[in-house]
Coordinates of C-alpha atoms in Angstrom, one line a residue:
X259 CA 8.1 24.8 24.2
X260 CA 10.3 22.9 22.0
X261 CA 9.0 21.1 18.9
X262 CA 10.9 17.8 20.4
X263 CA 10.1 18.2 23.9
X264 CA 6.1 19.3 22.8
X265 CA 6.1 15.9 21.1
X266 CA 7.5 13.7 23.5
X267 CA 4.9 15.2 26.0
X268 CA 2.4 14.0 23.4
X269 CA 3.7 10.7 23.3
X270 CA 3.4 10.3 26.8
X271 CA 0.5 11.8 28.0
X272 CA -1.2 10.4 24.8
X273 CA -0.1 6.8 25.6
X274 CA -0.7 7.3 29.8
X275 CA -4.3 7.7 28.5
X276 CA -4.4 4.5 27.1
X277 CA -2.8 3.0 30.7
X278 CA -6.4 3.1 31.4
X279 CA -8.2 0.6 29.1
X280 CA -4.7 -1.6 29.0
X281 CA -6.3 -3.7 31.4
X282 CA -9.7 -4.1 30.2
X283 CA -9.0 -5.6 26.6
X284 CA -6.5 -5.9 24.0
X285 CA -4.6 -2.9 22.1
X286 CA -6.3 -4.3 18.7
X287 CA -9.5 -3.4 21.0
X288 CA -8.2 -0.5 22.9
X289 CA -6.9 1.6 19.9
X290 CA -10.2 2.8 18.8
X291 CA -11.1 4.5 21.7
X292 CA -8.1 6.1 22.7
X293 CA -7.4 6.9 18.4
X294 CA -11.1 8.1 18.5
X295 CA -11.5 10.5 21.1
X296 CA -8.1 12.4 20.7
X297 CA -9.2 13.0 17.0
X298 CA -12.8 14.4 18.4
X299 CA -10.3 16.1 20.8
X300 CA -8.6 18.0 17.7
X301 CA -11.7 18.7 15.9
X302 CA -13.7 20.0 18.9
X303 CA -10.8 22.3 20.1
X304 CA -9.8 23.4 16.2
X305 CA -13.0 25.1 16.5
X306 CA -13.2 26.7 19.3
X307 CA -9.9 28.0 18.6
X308 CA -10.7 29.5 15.8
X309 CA -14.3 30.7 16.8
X310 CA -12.4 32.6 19.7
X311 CA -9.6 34.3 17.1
X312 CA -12.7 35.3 15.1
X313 CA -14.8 37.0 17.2
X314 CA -11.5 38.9 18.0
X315 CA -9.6 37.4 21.4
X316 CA -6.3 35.9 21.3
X317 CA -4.2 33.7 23.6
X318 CA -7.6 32.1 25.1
X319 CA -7.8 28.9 27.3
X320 CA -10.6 26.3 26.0
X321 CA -12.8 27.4 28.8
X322 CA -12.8 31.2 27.7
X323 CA -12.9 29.4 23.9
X324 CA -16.2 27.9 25.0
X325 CA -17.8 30.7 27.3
X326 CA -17.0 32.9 23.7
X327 CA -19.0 30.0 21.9
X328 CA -21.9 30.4 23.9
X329 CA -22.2 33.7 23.8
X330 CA -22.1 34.2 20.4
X331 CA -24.7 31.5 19.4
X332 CA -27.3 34.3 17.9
X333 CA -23.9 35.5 15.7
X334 CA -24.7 33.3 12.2
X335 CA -22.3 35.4 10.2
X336 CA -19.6 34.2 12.5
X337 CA -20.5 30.7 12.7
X338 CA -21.0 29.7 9.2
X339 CA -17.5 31.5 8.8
X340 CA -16.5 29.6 11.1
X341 CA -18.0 26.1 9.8
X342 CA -17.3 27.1 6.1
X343 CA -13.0 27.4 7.0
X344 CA -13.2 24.0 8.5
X345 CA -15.9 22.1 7.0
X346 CA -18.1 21.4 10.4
X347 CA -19.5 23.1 13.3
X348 CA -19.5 20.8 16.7
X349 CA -22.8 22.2 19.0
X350 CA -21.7 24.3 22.2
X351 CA -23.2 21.0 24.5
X352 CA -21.1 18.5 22.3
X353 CA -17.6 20.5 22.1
X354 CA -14.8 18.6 24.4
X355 CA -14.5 21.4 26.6
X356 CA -18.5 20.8 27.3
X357 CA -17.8 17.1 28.2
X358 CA -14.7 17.6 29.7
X359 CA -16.3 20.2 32.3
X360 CA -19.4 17.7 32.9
X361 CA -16.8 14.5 33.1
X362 CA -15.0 17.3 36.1
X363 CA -18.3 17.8 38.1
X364 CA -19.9 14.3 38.2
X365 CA -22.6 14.9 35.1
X366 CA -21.3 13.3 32.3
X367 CA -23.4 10.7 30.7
X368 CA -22.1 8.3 27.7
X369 CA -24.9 9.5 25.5
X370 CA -23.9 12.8 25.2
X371 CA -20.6 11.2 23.6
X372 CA -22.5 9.6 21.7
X373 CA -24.8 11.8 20.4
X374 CA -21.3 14.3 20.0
X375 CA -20.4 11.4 17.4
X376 CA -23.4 11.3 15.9
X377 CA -23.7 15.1 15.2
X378 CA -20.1 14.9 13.9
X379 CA -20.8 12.4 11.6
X380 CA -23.9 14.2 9.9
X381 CA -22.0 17.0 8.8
X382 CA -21.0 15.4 5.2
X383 CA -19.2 12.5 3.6
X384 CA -15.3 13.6 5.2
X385 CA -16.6 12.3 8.9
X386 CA -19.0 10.0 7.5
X387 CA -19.2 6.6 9.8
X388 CA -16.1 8.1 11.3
X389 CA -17.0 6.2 14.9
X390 CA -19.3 3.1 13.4
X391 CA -17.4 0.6 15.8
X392 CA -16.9 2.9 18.7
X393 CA -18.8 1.3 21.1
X394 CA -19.4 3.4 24.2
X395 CA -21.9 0.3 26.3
X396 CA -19.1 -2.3 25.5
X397 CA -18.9 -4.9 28.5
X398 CA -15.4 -4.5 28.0
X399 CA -15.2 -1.0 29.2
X400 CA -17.6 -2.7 32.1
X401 CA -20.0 -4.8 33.7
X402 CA -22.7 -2.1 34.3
X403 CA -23.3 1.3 32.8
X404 CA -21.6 2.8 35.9
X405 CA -18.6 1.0 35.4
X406 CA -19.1 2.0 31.6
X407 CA -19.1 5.4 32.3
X408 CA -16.2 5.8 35.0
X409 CA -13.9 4.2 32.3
X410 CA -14.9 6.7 29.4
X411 CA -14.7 9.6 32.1
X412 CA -11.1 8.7 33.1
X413 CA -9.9 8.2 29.8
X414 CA -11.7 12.1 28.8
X415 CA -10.1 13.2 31.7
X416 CA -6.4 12.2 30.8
X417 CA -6.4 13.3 27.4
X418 CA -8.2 16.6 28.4
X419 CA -5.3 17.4 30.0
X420 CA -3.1 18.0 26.3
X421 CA -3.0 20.9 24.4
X422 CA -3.5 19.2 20.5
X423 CA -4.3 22.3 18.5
X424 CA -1.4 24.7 19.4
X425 CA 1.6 22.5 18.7
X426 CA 4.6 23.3 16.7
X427 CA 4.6 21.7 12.8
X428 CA 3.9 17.6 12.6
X429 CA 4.5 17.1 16.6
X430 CA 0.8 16.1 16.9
X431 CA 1.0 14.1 13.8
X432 CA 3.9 12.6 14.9
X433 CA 2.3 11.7 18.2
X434 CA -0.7 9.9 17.0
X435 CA 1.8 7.9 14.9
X436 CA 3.9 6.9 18.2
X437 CA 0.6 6.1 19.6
X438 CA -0.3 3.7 16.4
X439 CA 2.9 2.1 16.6
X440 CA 2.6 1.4 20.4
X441 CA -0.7 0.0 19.7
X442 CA 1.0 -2.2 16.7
X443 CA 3.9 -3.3 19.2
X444 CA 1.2 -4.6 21.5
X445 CA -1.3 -6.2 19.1
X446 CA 1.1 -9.0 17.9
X447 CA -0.3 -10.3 14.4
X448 CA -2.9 -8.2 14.2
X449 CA -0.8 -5.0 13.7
X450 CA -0.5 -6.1 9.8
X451 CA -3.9 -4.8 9.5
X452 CA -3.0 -0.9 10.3
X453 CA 0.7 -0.3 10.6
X454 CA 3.7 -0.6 8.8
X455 CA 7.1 0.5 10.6
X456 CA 8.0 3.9 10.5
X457 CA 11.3 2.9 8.9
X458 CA 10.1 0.6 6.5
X459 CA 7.7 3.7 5.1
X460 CA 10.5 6.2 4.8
X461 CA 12.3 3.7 2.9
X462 CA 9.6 2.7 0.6
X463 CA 8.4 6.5 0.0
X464 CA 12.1 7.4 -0.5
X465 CA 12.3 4.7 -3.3
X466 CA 9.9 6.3 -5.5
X467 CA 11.3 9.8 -4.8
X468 CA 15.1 9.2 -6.0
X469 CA 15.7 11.2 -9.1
X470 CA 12.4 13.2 -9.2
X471 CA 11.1 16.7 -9.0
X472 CA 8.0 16.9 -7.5
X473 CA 7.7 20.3 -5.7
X474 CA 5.1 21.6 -8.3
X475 CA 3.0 18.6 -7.1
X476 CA 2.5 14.8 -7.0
X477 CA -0.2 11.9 -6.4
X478 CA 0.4 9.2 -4.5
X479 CA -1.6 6.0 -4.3
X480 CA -1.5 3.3 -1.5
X481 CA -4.0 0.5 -2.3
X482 CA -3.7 -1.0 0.9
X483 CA -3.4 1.6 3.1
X484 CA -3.9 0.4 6.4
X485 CA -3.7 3.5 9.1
X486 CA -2.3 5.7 5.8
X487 CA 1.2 5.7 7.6
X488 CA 3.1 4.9 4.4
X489 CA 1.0 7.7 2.6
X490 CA 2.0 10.3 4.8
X491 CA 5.7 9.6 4.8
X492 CA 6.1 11.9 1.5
X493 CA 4.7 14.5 3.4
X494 CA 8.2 14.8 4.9
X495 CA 10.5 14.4 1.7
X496 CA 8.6 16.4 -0.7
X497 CA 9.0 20.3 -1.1
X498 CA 6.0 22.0 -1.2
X499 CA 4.0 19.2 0.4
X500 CA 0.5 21.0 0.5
X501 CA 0.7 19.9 -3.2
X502 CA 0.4 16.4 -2.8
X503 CA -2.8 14.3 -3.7
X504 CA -3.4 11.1 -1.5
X505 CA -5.2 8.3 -2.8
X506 CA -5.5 5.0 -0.8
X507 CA -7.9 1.9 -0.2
X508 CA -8.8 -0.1 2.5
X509 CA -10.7 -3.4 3.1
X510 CA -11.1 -2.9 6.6
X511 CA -13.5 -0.6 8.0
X512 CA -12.1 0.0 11.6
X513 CA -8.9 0.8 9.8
X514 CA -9.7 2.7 7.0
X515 CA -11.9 5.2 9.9
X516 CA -8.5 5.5 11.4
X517 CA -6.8 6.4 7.8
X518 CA -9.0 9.1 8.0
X519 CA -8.2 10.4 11.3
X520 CA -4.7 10.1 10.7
X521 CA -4.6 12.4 7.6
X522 CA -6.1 15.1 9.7
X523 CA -4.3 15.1 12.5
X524 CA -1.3 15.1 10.3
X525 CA -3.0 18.8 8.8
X526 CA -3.7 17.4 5.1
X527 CA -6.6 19.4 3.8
X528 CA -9.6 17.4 2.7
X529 CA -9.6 18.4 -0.9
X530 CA -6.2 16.3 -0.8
X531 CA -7.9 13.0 0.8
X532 CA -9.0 10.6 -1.8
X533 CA -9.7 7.8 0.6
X534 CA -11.9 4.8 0.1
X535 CA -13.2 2.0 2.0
X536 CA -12.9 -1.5 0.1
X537 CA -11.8 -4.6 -1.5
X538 CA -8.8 -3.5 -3.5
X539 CA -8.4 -6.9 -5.8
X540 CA -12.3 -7.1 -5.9
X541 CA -13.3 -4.2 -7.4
X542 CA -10.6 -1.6 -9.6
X543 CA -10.1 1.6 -8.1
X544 CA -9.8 4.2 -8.8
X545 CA -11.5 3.7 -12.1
X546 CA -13.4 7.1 -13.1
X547 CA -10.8 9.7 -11.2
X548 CA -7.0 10.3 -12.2
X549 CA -5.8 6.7 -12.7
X550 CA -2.2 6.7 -13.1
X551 CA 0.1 8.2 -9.9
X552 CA 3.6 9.2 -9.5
X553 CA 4.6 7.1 -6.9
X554 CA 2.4 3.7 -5.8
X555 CA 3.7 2.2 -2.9
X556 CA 2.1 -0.5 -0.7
X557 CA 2.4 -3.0 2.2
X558 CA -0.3 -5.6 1.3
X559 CA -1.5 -8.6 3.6
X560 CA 1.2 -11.4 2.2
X561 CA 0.3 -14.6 0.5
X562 CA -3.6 -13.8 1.1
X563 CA -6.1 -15.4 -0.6
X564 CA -7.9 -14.0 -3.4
X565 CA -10.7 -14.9 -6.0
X566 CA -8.9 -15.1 -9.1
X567 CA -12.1 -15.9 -11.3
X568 CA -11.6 -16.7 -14.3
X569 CA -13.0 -12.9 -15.6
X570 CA -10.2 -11.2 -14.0
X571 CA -8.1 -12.7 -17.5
X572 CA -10.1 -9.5 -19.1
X573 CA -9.5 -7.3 -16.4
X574 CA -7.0 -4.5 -17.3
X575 CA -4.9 -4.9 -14.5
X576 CA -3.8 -8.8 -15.1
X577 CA -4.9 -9.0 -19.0
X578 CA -1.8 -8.8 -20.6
X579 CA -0.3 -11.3 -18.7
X580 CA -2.2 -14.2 -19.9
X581 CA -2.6 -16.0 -16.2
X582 CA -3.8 -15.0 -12.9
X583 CA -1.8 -14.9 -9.9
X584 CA -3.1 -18.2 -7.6
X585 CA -6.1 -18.4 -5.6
X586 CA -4.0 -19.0 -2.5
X587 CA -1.7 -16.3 -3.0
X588 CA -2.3 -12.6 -3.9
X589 CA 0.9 -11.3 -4.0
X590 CA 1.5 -10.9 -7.6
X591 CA -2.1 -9.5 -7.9
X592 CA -1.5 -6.8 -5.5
X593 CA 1.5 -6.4 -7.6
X594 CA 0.0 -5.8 -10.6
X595 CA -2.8 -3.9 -9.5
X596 CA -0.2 -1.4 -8.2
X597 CA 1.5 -1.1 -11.3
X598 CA -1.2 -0.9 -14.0
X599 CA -2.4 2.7 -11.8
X600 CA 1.7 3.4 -12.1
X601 CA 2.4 6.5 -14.1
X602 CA 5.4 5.9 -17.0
X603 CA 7.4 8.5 -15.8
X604 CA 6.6 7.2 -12.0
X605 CA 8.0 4.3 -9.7
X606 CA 6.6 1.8 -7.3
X607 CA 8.0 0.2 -4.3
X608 CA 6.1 -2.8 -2.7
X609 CA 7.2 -4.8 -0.1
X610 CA 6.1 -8.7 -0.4
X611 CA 7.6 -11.7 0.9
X612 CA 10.3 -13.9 -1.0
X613 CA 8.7 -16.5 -2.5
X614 CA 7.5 -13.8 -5.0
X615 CA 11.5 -13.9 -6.5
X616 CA 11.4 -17.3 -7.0
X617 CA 7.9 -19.5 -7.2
X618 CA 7.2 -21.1 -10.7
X619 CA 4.2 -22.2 -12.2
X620 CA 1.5 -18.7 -13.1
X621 CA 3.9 -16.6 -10.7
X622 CA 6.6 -17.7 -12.8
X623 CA 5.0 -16.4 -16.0
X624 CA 4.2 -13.2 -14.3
X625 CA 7.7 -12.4 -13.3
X626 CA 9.2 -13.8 -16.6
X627 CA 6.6 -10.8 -18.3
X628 CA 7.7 -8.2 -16.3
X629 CA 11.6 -8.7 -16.7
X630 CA 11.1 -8.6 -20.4
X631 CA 9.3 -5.4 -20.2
X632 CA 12.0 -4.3 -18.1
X633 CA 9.5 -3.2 -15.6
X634 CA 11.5 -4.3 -12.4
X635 CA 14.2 -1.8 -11.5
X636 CA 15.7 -3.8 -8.0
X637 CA 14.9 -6.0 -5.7
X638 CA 16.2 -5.6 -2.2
X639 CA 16.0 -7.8 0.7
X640 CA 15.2 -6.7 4.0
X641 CA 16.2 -7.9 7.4
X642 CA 14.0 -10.8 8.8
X643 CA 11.3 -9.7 12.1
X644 CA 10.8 -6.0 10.8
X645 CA 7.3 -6.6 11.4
X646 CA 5.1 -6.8 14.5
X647 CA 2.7 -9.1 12.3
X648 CA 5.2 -11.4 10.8
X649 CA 9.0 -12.4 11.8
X650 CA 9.7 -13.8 7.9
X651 CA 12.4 -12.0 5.8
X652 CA 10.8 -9.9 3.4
X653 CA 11.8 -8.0 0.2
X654 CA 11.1 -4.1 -1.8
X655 CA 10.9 -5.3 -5.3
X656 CA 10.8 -1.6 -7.2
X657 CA 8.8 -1.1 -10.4
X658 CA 9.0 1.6 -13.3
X659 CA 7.8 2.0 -16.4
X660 CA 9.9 4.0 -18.6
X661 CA 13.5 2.4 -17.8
X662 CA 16.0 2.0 -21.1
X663 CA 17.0 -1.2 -20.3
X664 CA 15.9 -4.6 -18.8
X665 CA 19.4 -4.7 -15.7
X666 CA 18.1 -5.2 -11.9
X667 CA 19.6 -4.1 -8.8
X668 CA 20.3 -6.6 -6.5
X669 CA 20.9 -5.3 -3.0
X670 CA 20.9 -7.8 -0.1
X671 CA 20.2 -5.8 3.3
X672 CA 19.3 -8.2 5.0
X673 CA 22.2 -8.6 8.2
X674 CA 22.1 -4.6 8.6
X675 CA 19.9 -3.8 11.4
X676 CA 19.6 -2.8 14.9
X677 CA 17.9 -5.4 17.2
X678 CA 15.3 -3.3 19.8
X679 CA 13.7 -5.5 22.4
X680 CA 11.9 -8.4 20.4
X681 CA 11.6 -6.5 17.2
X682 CA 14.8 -6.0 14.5
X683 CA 14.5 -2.1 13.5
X684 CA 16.6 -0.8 10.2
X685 CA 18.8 2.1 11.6
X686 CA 18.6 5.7 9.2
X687 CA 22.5 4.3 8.1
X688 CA 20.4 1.2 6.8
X689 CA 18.0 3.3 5.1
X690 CA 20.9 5.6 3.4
X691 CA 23.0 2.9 2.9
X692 CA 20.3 1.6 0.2
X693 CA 19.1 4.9 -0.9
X694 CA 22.5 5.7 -2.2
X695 CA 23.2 2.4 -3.6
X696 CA 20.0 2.3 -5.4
X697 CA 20.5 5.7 -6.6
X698 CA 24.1 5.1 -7.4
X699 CA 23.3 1.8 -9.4
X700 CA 27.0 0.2 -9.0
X701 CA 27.8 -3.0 -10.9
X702 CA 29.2 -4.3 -7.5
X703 CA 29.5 -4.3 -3.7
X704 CA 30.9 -7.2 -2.2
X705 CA 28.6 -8.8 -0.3
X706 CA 25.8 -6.3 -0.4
X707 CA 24.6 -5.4 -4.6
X708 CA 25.1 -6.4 -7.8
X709 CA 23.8 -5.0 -10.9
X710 CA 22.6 -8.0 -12.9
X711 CA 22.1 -8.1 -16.9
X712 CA 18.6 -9.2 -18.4
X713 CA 20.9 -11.9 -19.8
X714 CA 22.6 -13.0 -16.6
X715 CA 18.6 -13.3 -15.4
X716 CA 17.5 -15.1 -18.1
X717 CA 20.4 -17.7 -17.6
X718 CA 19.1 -17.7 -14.1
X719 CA 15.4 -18.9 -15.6
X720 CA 14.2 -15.7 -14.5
X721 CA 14.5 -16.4 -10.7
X722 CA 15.2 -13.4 -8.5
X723 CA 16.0 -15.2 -5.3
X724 CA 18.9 -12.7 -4.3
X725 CA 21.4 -15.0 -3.0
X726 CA 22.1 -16.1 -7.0
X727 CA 23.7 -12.6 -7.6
X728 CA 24.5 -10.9 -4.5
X729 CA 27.3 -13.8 -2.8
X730 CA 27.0 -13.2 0.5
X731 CA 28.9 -16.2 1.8
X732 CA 31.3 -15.9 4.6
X733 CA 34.1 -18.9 4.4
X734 CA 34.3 -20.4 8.2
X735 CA 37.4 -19.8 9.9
X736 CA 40.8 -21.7 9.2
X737 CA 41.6 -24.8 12.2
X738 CA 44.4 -25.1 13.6
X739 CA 45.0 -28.7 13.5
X740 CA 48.1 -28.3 16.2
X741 CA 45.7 -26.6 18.6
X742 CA 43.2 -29.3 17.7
X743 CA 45.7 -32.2 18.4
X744 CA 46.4 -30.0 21.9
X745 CA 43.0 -29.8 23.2
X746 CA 42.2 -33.2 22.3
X747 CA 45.3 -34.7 24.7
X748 CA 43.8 -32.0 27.5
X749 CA 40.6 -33.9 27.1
X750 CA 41.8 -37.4 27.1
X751 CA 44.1 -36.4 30.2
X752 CA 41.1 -35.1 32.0
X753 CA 39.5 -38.5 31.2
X754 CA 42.3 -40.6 32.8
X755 CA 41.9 -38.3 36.2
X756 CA 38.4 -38.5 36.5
X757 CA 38.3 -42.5 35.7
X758 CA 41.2 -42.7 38.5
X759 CA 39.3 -40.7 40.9
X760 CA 35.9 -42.7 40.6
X761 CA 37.9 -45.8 40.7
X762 CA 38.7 -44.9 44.2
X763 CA 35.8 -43.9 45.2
X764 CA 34.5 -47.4 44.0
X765 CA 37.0 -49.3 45.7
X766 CA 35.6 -47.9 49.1
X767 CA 32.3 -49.3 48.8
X768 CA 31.4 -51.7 51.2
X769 CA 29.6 -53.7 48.6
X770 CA 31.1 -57.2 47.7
X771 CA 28.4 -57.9 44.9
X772 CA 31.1 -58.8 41.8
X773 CA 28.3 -58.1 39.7
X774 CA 27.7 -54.5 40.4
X775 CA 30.9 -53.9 40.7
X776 CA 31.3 -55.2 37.3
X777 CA 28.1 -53.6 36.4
X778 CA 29.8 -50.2 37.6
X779 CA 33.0 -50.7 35.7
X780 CA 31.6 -51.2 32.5
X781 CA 29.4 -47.9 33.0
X782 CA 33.0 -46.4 33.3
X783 CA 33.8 -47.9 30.4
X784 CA 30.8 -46.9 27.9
X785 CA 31.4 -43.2 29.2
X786 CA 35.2 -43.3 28.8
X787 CA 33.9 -44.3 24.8
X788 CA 31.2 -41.9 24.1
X789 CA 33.4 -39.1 25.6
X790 CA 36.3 -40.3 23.3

């Protein structure tokens, strides 16, 4: 089968399985499950797989996988081969082919999922908590244990049906990530806790890689990772990709399990996953490991709150800048977290919302600091409703440390974009179209960049707002007073036939009443003025 066509079958027999719990709760709600059990799917068939290939038989279904499995449970030389290649060994009565079969002939229970989980998550700190919020006795699912159970069987059923372990490249990878982005589509503001646009992450990861060499191997950190979407996008633009490191934090929990999924299912080995669950701002990470990266890119919450005690002024990360970033916006701290743990042959993309170009007061000083240091390399505004969480305009504001002088690109994006449904999607001529002007660097191009001195900034007070270097105005078109004058005496002759004709029309009403006759007439007359 095709790569392309084995994908698209992915897509929709993935997505078909989550038809099933569409109608019991929300997709914010829904995800987990459906996310959840395709990755137990992977794991559980992964195994067998390779448990078959090991004990010698080739080209096996997941029934003869299994019936192999069980016959070679006294084999411990095979099995701990077996468990030491993938780092976990699923038991014979939890594997999906074992709860598939009872699901088929009426004797699946939901705590021998459960209990599947459970094993899984015992078997060290990469599955760890894995399924925490996977709740199998939700009312949701239904009102009784019965109803429980039917829904869990259907939905086993449906994705037991795809083949996930023998597909060509990233096509499963790809798959789950249709399937997270049909889940963002659906959960509205919500989706700005797990998913940034595909497009959006190419473009960001793409920033960071314009003029570098990283095929001997890079690290990339993402301290808001959300479902590690933006993470994996240098997977596909950097040679040698088994060589990248991926560091990322999460605050929330649900998510950050689904991070983890998503890495896997995507084929990055575990030694490469430096994942962590927690409060980015909070508490510094990392601070013991490797602490500067290649390339930092991130999508944070905008304009959060944060605490923005009074200590932070000694933290590391904000120090040198003598003032905090406000309690009632976090932008700049995300900011500045991301580009203390910037390497200073690196870069940083981060995409943030516009009043970061232009607010005064601490953000002010901030941004004055960083144009001095020469730290931001361009700023470029994006089209507005981008994102399933928010429908604002947003902006990349790229970051390096080693530039030779304090110029920033302006590039204004913003009216180039393809409108899909309710959502406005950059087109791969959108991405380009910046990738080579940022590469490029051109003093000019009308209406879209400009390449703006550290003096020309400073004149500007050190406001970025784009629309002060990158004149995008378009000049309303010329009247033609003659064709003006022309419509004008169509109008007022149209006037004159319609007053005629509902003069007539009053003149045969029997009423003799002067007075609403009169009352009538001057009706005419008002409307005759306000039309005039």
């Amino acid at each position: 089968m095709a790569e392309g066509n084995s994908t698209v079958s992915l897509q929709s027999g993935l997505y078909a399985a989550a038809g099933i719990l569409r109608s019991k709760m929300d997709a914010n709600e829904y995800k987990k499950y459906i996310l959840g059990i395709v990755f137990y799917k992977y794991l559980s068939d992964q195994q067998l797989y390779k448990l078959a290939e090991d004990a010698g038989k080739d080209d096996v279904t997941l029934d003869v996988a299994q019936k192999t499995y069980e016959e070679n449970l006294e084999e411990g030389d095979l099995l701990e081969e077996v468990k030491n290649e993938l780092g976990y060994m699923i038991g014979p009565e939890y594997t999906y082919a074992k709860i598939l079969a009872n699901a088929n002939n009426g004797s699946f229970q939901l705590n021998q999922l459960k209990d599947a989980f459970t094993q899984l998550e015992s078997q060290g700190s990469s599955f760890e908590g894995l399924f925490e919020d996977f709740d199998l006795y939700s009312r949701q699912l239904g009102q009784n244990l019965q109803k429980q159970t039917d829904t869990i069987v259907g939905v086993i059923k449906a994705i037991g049906k795809l083949e996930l372990v023998n597909t060509p490249g990233d096509s499963l990878g790809d798959a789950y990530e249709f399937l997270i982005s049909q889940f963002a589509s659906e959960s509205g503001k919500k989706a700005g806790e797990f998913y940034t646009p595909q497009e959006v992450s190419e473009l960001l990861a793409r920033l960071t890689l314009v003029g570098k060499d990283y095929s001997n191997g890079m690290t990339v950190y993402d301290p808001a990772m959300g479902s590690g979407s933006l993470l994996l996008n240098f997977k596909k633009y950097v040679p040698n990709s088994s060589r990248i490191t991926y560091y990322g934090q999460e605050i929330n929990t649900s998510t950050f399990n689904l991070a983890r999924m998503n890495m896997i299912l995507h084929r990055v080995d575990l030694a490469n996953q430096k994942l962590r669950n927690g409060d980015t701002l909070d508490e510094d990470w990392p601070a013991e490991e490797i602490t500067n990266f290649d390339s930092v890119v991130m999508n944070p919450p905008y304009s959060q709150k944060w605490k923005a005690d009074k200590g932070f002024l000694d933290d590391p990360r904000f120090s040198k800048y003598g003032v905090l970033p406000p309690k009632s916006k976090a932008d700049y701290a995300f900011l500045l977290h991301g580009f203390y743990h910037l390497k200073h042959s690196g870069a940083m993309a981060i995409v943030l919302p516009h009043g970061i170009l232009f607010r005064g007061a601490a953000e002010g000083k901030i941004r004055q600091k960083l144009l001095e240091e020469g730290a931001i390399d361009a700023v470029i505004g994006l089209p507005a409703n981008l994102f399933h969480s928010t429908s604002i305009p947003t902006t990349i504001v790229v970051l390096k440390k080693d530039k030779q002088d304090r110029s920033v690109l302006f590039i204004d994006a913003s009216k180039e974009f393809e409108k899909v449904k309710t959502q406005n999607k950059l087109r791969q001529e959108d991405i380009d179209k910046i990738l080579k002007t940022y590469e490029e660097r051109p003093a000019d191009v009308e209406k879209y960049a400009h390449l703006a001195s550290f003096d020309e900034i400073k004149e500007n007070d050190f406001n970025l707002n784009i629309p002060r270097y990158v004149d995008t105005f378009e000049p309303e078109p010329e009247i033609d007073l003659r064709d003006v004058a022309k419509e004008l005496r169509d109008i007022d002759q149209q006037i004159n036939e319609n007053e005629k004709e509902l003069v007539g029309i009053l003149k045969e009403l029997t009423s003799s009443d002067d007075d609403i006759m009169a009352g009538l007439q001057s009706i005419i007359e008002d409307f005759e003025e306000e039309i005039r």
